[in-house]
Amino acid sequence: MRVPERLVAAVDLLDVRPDDRVLEVGCGPGVAAALVCERLAGGRGRLVALDRSAAAIAAAGKRNAEAVADGRAAFVRTALADVDPAALGGFDKALACNVNLFWTGPAARESSVLSRLLRPGGRLLLVYGAPEGRALGPMAESVRAALHGGGFRTASSVRRRGGTSLLVVTADLPHRGHRGQQSA
């Protein structure tokens, strides 16, 4: 199976290390998850991947059966807005590829959930294959605005990869001191 360039680029940009705890939002059939799990091999890291679709979760679990069996991956059927951050624990990095909720609506609840799932200093990476005929500037601004409500600092860029234009939005959580205060 040919892996879409946007997924290869996204996982490369996420810079997964063997001991990272990684969250994937909207994992679909688990193609990016497989790339992440390859990078977790030999470490203590773990991937937790979410999707609203039962069919997608089943396909992702099947595609990544070895990683599930050895504890490197778990696939959970849920919407991001419904996640209980205390139940999933903290993550070093999070990834979402072509997850449209961040540019089609305010995504306030989802942004808040992500800010509680990521550890201080954690990084969120959103990658979108450029929709045909759609200007990327307004799309980038919509995504960045959706994430600012969760306390994220964001940056966006357009990159070319394998003949595909990609909108890449990175979002970082500032380090926090005691009692959730941001440190200087």
XYZ file of C-alpha atoms in Angstrom:
184
model
C 0.000 0.000 0.000
C 1.284 3.440 -0.942
C 1.389 5.739 2.079
C 0.082 9.271 1.355
C 2.837 11.902 1.398
C 0.944 14.057 3.903
C 1.082 11.213 6.462
C 4.777 10.534 5.915
C 5.490 14.272 6.189
C 3.350 14.617 9.312
C 5.073 11.798 11.174
C 8.505 13.026 10.063
C 7.693 16.548 11.314
C 6.341 15.199 14.619
C 9.828 13.782 15.284
C 8.648 10.801 17.345
C 11.220 9.342 19.749
C 11.075 5.799 21.193
C 9.966 6.968 24.658
C 7.334 9.510 23.548
C 3.677 9.231 24.457
C 1.833 10.183 21.274
C -1.839 10.963 20.674
C -3.341 10.750 17.210
C -6.699 12.426 16.621
C -8.761 11.050 13.742
C -6.580 8.017 13.055
C -8.741 6.577 10.273
C -7.492 3.125 9.219
C -4.210 3.501 11.134
C -1.726 4.343 8.382
C -0.028 7.211 10.248
C -0.305 5.145 13.437
C 1.820 2.433 11.823
C 4.499 5.009 10.993
C 4.442 6.299 14.577
C 4.639 2.763 16.014
C 7.728 2.040 13.891
C 9.442 4.978 15.611
C 8.357 3.810 19.069
C 9.988 0.378 18.613
C 12.605 -0.388 21.235
C 11.406 2.295 23.642
C 8.805 2.733 26.334
C 6.663 5.079 24.250
C 3.039 4.508 23.402
C 0.511 5.694 20.847
C -3.133 6.261 21.691
C -5.197 6.860 18.569
C -8.766 8.172 18.514
C -11.482 8.067 15.895
C -15.276 8.420 15.977
C -15.746 5.590 13.488
C -16.007 1.990 14.701
C -14.943 0.784 11.241
C -11.836 2.992 11.298
C -10.861 1.794 14.776
C -11.291 -1.846 13.738
C -9.156 -1.315 10.621
C -6.487 0.570 12.570
C -6.312 -2.147 15.213
C -5.992 -4.832 12.548
C -3.301 -2.926 10.625
C -1.345 -2.365 13.860
C -2.076 -5.690 15.596
C 1.552 -6.308 16.554
C 1.893 -2.853 18.151
C -1.377 -3.383 20.046
C -0.215 -6.813 21.249
C 3.100 -5.484 22.558
C 1.531 -2.432 24.233
C 2.876 0.234 21.856
C -0.575 1.197 20.576
C -4.189 1.476 21.665
C -7.109 2.504 19.465
C -10.136 4.156 21.062
C -13.498 4.866 19.467
C -14.470 8.341 20.656
C -14.809 11.928 19.559
C -12.068 14.225 20.840
C -14.656 16.437 22.557
C -15.797 13.434 24.629
C -12.354 12.427 25.914
C -11.697 12.460 29.651
C -8.098 13.707 29.906
C -7.650 12.122 33.344
C -8.486 8.701 31.889
C -5.955 8.875 29.023
C -3.016 10.471 30.829
C -0.543 12.992 29.444
C 1.095 13.077 26.034
C 4.345 14.535 24.749
C 3.099 14.951 21.189
C -0.196 14.916 19.328
C -0.993 14.604 15.658
C -4.043 15.203 13.482
C -4.022 14.826 9.690
C -6.859 16.265 7.620
C -9.075 16.567 10.719
C -11.447 19.265 9.536
C -13.063 20.210 12.859
C -10.249 22.678 13.538
C -10.965 24.754 10.431
C -14.705 24.264 9.962
C -15.852 25.396 13.395
C -14.706 26.992 16.614
C -13.472 23.667 18.142
C -13.345 25.279 21.591
C -14.089 22.049 23.491
C -11.590 20.047 21.424
C -8.867 22.662 21.882
C -9.473 22.645 25.622
C -9.311 18.848 25.771
C -6.035 18.841 23.822
C -4.486 21.438 26.110
C -5.264 19.173 29.075
C -3.985 16.032 27.316
C -0.631 17.501 26.332
C 2.049 17.761 28.962
C 3.606 21.196 29.574
C 5.966 21.811 26.686
C 3.956 19.359 24.572
C 3.512 19.830 20.841
C 0.499 19.427 18.591
C 0.932 19.066 14.846
C -1.949 19.455 12.403
C -1.293 18.665 8.754
C -3.709 19.186 5.877
C -3.392 18.220 2.257
C -4.325 21.391 0.406
C -7.981 21.127 -0.672
C -8.315 21.771 -4.380
C -9.233 25.372 -5.089
C -9.110 26.453 -1.429
C -6.877 29.299 -0.287
C -4.619 28.100 2.525
C -4.200 31.462 4.299
C -7.781 31.687 5.605
C -7.727 27.978 6.457
C -4.519 28.451 8.474
C -6.020 31.407 10.325
C -9.138 29.378 11.206
C -7.037 26.518 12.572
C -4.788 28.850 14.571
C -7.787 30.716 16.029
C -9.376 27.426 17.096
C -6.213 26.462 18.992
C -5.548 29.812 20.680
C -8.596 29.280 22.892
C -6.895 26.233 24.399
C -3.821 28.264 25.332
C -1.655 27.131 22.428
C 1.014 29.215 20.719
C 0.758 28.482 17.008
C 2.680 28.846 13.784
C 1.728 27.778 10.292
C 3.506 27.160 7.036
C 2.833 25.730 3.607
C 5.217 23.023 2.461
C 5.565 21.012 -0.727
C 6.104 17.302 -0.370
C 6.055 14.889 -3.274
C 4.057 17.254 -5.467
C 1.511 17.917 -2.717
C 0.983 21.245 -0.950
C 0.601 20.785 2.785
C -0.659 23.223 5.379
C 1.301 22.535 8.569
C 0.165 24.084 11.847
C 2.294 23.566 14.926
C 0.892 24.363 18.333
C 2.924 24.396 21.525
C 1.819 24.604 25.110
C 3.967 26.968 27.133
C 5.709 25.397 30.120
C 3.680 25.834 33.277
C 4.888 26.425 36.800
C 2.994 25.450 39.923
C -0.816 25.666 39.983
C -1.036 25.830 36.186
C 0.703 29.226 35.987
C 2.758 29.852 32.872
C 6.435 30.197 33.623
C 8.485 33.021 32.166
